[in-house]
PDB file of C-alpha atoms in Angstrom:
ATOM      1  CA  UNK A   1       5.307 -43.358 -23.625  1.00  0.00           C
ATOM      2  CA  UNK A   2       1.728 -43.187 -21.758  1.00  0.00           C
ATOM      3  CA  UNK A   3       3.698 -39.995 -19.660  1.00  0.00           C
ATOM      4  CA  UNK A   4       4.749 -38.229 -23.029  1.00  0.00           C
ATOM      5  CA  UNK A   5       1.240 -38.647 -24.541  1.00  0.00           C
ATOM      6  CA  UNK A   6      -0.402 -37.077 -21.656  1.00  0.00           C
ATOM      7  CA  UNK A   7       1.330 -34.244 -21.514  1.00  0.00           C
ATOM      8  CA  UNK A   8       1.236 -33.639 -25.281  1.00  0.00           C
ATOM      9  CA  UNK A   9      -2.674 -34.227 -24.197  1.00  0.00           C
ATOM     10  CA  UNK A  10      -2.332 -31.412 -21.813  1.00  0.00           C
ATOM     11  CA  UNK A  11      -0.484 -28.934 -23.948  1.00  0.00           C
ATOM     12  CA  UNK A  12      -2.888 -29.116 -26.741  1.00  0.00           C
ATOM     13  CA  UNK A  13      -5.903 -28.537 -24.200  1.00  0.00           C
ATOM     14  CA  UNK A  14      -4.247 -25.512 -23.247  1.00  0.00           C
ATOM     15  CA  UNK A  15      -3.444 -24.456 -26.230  1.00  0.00           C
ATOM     16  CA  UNK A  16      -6.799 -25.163 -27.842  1.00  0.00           C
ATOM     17  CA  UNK A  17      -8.949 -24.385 -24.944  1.00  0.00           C
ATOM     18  CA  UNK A  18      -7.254 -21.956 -22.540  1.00  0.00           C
ATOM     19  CA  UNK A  19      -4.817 -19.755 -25.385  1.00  0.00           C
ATOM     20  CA  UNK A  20      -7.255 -18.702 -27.430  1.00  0.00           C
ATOM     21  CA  UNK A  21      -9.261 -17.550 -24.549  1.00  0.00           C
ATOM     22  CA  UNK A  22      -6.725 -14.443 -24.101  1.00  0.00           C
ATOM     23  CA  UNK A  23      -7.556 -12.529 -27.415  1.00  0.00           C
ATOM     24  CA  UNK A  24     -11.252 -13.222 -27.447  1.00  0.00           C
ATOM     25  CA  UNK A  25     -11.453 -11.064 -24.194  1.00  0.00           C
ATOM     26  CA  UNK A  26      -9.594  -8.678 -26.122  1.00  0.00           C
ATOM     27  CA  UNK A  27     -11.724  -8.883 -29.268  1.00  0.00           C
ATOM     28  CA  UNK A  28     -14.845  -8.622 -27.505  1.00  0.00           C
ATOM     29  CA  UNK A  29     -13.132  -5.167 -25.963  1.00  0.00           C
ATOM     30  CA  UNK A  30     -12.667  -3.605 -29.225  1.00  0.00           C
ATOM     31  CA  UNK A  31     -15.724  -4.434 -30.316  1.00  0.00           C
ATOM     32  CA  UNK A  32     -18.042  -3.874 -27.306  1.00  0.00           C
ATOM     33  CA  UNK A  33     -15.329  -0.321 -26.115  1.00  0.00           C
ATOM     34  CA  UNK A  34     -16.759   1.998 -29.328  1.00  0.00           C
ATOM     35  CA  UNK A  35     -20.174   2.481 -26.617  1.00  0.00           C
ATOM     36  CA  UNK A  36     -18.049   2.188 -23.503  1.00  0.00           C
ATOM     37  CA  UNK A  37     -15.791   5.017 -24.019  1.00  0.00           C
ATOM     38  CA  UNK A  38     -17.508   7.722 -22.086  1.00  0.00           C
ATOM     39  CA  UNK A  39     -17.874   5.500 -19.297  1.00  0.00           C
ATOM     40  CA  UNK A  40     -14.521   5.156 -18.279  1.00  0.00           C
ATOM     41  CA  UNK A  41     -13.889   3.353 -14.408  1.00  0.00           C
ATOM     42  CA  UNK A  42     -10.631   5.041 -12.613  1.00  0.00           C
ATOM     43  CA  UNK A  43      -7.770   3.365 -11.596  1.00  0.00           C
ATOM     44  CA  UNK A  44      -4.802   4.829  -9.659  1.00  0.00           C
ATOM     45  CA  UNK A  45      -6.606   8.154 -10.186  1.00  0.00           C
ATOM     46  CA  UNK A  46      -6.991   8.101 -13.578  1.00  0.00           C
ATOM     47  CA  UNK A  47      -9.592   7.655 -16.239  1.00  0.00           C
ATOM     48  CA  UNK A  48      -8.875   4.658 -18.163  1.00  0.00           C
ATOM     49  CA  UNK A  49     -10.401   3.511 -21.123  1.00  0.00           C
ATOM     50  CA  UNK A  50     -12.887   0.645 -20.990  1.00  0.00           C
ATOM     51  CA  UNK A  51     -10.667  -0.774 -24.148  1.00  0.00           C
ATOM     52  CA  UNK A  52      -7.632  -0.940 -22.444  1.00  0.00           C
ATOM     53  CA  UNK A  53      -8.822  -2.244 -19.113  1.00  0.00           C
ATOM     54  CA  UNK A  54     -10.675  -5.272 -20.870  1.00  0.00           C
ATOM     55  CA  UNK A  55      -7.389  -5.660 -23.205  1.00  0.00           C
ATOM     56  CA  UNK A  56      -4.836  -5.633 -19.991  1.00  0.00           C
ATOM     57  CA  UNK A  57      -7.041  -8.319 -18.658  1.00  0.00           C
ATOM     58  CA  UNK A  58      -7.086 -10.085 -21.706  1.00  0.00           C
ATOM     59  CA  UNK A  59      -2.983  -9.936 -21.369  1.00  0.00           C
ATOM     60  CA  UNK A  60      -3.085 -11.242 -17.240  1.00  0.00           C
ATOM     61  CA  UNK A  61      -5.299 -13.913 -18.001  1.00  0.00           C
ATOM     62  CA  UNK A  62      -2.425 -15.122 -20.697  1.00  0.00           C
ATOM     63  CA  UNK A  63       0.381 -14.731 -18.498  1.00  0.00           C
ATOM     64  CA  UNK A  64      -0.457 -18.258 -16.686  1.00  0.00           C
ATOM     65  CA  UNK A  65      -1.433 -20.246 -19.211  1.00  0.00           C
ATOM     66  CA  UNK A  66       2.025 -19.202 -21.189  1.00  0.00           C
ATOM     67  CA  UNK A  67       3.808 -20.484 -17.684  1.00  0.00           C
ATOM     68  CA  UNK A  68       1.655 -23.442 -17.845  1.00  0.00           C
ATOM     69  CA  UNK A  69       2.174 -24.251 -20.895  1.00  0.00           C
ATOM     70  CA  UNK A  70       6.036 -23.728 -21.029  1.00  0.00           C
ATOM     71  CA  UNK A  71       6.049 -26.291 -17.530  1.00  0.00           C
ATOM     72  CA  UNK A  72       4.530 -28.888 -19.473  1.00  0.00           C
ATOM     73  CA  UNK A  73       6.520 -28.290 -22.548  1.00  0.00           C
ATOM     74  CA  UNK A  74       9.643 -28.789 -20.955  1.00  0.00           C
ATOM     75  CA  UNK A  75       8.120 -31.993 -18.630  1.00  0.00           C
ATOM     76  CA  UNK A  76       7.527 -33.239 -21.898  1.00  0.00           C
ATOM     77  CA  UNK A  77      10.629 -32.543 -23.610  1.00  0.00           C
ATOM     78  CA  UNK A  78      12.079 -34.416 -20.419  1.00  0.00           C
ATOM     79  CA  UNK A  79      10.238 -37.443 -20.546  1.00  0.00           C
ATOM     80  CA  UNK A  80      10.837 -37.516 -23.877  1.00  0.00           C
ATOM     81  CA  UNK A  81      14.611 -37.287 -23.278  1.00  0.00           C
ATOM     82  CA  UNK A  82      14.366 -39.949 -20.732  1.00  0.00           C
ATOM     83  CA  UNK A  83      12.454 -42.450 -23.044  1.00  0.00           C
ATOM     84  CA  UNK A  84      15.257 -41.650 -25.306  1.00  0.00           C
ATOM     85  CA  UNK A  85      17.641 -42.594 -22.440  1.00  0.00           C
ATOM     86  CA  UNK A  86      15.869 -46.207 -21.678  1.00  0.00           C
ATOM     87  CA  UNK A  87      15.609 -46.683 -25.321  1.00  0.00           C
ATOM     88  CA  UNK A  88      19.310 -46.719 -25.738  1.00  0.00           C
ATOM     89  CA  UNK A  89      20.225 -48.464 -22.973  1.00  0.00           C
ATOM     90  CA  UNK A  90      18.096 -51.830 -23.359  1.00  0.00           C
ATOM     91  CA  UNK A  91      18.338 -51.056 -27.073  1.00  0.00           C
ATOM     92  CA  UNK A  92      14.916 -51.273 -28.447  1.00  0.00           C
ATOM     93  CA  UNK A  93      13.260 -49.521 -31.166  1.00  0.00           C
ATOM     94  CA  UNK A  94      13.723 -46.084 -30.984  1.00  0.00           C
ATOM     95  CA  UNK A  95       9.906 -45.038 -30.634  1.00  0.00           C
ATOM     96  CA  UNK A  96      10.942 -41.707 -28.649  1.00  0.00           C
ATOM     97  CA  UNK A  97      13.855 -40.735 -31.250  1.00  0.00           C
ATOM     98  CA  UNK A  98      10.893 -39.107 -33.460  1.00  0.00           C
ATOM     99  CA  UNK A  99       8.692 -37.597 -31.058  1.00  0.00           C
ATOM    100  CA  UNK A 100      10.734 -34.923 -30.545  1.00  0.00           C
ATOM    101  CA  UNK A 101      14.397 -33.052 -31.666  1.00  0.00           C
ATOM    102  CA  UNK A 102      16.579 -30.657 -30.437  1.00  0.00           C
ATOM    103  CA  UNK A 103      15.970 -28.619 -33.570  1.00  0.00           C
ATOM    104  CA  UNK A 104      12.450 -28.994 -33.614  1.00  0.00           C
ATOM    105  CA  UNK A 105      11.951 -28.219 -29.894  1.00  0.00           C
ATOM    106  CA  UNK A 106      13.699 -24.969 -30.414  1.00  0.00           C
ATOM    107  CA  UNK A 107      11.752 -23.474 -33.372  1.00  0.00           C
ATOM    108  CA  UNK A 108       8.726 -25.047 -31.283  1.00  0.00           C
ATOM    109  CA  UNK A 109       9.607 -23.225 -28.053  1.00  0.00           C
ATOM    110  CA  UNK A 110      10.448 -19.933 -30.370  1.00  0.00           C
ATOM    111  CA  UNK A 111       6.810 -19.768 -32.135  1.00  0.00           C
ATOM    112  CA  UNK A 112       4.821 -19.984 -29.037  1.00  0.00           C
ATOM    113  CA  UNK A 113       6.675 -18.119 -26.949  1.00  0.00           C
ATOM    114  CA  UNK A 114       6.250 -15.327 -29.725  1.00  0.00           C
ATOM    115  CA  UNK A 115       2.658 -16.097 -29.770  1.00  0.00           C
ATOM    116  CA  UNK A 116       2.283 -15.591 -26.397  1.00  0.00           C
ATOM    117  CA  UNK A 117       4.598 -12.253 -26.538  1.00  0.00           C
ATOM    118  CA  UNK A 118       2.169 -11.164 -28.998  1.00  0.00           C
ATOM    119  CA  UNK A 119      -1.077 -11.736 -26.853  1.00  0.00           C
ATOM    120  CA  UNK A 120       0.543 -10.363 -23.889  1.00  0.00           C
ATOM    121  CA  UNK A 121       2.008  -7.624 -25.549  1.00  0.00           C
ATOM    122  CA  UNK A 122      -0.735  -6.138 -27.246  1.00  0.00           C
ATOM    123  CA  UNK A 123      -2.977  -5.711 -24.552  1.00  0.00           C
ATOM    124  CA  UNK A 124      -0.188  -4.388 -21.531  1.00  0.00           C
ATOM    125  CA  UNK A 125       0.737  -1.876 -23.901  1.00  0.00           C
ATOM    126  CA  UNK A 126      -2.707  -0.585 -24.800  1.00  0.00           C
ATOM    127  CA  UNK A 127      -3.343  -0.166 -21.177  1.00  0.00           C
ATOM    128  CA  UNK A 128       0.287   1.528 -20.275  1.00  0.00           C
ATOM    129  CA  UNK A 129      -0.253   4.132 -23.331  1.00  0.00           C
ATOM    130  CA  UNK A 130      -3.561   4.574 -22.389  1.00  0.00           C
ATOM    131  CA  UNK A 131      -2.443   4.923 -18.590  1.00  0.00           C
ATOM    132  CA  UNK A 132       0.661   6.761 -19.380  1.00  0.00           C
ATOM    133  CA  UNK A 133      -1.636   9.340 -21.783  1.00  0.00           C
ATOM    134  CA  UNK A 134      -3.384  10.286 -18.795  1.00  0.00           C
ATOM    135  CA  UNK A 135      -0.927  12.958 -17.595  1.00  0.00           C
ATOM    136  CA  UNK A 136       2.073  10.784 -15.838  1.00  0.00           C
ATOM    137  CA  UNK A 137       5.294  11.995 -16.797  1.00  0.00           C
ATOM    138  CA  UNK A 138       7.603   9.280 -17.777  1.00  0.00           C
ATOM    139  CA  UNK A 139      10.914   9.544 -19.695  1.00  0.00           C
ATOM    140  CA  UNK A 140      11.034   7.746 -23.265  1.00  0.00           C
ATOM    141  CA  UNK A 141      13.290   5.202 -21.844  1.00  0.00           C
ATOM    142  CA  UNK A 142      11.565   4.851 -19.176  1.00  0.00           C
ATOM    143  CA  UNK A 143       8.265   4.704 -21.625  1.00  0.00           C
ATOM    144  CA  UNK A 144       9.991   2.099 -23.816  1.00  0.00           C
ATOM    145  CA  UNK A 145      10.973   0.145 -20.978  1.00  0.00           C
ATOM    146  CA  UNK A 146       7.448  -0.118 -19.220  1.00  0.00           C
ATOM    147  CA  UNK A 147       5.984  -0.965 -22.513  1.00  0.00           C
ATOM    148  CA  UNK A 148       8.625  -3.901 -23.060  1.00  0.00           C
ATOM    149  CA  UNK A 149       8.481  -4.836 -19.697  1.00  0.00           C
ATOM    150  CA  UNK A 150       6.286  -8.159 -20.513  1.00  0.00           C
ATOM    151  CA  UNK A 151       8.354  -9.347 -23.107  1.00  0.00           C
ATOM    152  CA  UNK A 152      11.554  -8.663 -20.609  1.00  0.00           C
ATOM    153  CA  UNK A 153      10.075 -10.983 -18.024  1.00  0.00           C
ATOM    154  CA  UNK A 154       9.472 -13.570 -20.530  1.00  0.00           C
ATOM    155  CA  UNK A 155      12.670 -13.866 -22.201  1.00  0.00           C
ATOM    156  CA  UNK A 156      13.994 -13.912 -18.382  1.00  0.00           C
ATOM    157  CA  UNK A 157      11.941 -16.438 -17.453  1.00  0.00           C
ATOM    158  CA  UNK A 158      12.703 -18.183 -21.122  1.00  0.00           C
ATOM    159  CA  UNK A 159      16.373 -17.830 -19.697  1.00  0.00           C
ATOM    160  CA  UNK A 160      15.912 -18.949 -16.268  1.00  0.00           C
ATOM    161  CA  UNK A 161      14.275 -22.270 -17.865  1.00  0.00           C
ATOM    162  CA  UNK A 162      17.181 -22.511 -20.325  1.00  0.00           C
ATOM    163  CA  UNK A 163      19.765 -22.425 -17.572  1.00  0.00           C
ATOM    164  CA  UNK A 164      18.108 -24.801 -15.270  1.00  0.00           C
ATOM    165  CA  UNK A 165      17.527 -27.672 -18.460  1.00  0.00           C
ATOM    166  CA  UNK A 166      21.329 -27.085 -19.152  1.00  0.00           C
ATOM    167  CA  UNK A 167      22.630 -27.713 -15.657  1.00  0.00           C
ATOM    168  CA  UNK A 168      20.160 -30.543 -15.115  1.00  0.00           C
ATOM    169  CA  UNK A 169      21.106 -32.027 -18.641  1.00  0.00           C
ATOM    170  CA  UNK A 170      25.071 -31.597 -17.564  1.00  0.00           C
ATOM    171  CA  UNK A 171      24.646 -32.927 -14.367  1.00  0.00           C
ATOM    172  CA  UNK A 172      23.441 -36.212 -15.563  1.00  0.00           C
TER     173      UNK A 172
END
C-alpha cells in the first residue's frame, strides 16, 4: 500500500507540477510572438517564426513527462494488481480492490493520453506548417503524415506498453 501511494504521489506531482508546464511555454509564445515576428531565428535554412519555435518547444518539453508519467501509471497499476494478488491469497480485506479497475484504468489511460496528444500536437504542428510554409515541397500525404507523426508515435508507444502488460499479465 505505502508503494501504490507513492506513486499516485508521483503522478500527481507530474501532473500538477511538470504537465502544465508544456502549454504555459506555449501561451507565453502567443502572447509574447505578436512583437517577435519580424525577428525570426533560421533553422535548417529557413525563417521560422518565433511562435512556432517557442510552441515546438513547448511540445518536446511534454514528450517526457507524458513517458514519465505513463511509466509510473502502469508501475502503479502493477502494484496495485499485485496488492490485489496478496489480498486474495491470505484473504484479507480487499483494501486494493477499490484503488483501481480495469474499466477505470482504461478511460484513465484514454483522457491523459489525449491530453497529452493535445499538448504535443498543437505545438509540432504549428512548427511543421510553419516550417513546411517556408517553400519545402511535400506531398499532402506526406504533409498529413508529418503533421500526425506525434500522435503516431504515441499510440505506438501506447501499443508497445499494451503488449508488454498483456504478455507479462499472461505469463503469470
Amino acid at each position: 500500500m505505502t508503494k501504490i501511494h507513492h506513486l499516485d504521489d508521483i503522478i500527481l506531482d507530474i501532473r500538477t507540477k511538470g504537465l502544465p508546464i508544456g502549454p504555459i511555454i506555449q501561451v507565453i509564445a502567443i502572447v509574447t510572438s505578436a512583437g517577435f515576428i519580424q525577428d525570426s531565428p533560421s533553422i535548417l535554412g529557413s525563417n521560422i517564426q518565433f511562435l512556432s519555435l517557442i510552441m515546438v518547444i513547448g511540445s518536446i518539453y511534454t514528450v517526457p513527462i507524458f513517458l514519465l508519467d505513463r511509466l509510473y501509471t502502469n508501475l502503479l497499476i502493477d502494484s496495485a494488481e499485485h496488492a490485489k494478488k496478496v489480498e486474495d491469497k491470505i484473504k484479507i480485506i480487499s483494501l486494493s480492490k477499490s484503488i483501481t479497475t480495469d474499466g477505470r484504468s482504461t478511460i484513465h489511460k484514454i483522457a491523459s493520453t489525449a491530453i497529452y496528444m493535445i499538448i504535443i500536437e498543437l505545438g509540432y504542428s504549428i512548427f511543421m506548417i510553419d516550417l513546411l510554409d517556408k517553400g519545402n515541397q511535400i506531398t499532402d500525404i506526406g504533409f498529413l503524415l508529418v503533421l500526425l507523426l506525434p500522435i503516431i508515435i504515441i499510440v505506438i508507444v501506447e501499443m508497445v506498453l499494451e503488449i508488454k502488460k498483456t504478455r507479462t499479465t499472461s505469463n503469470n
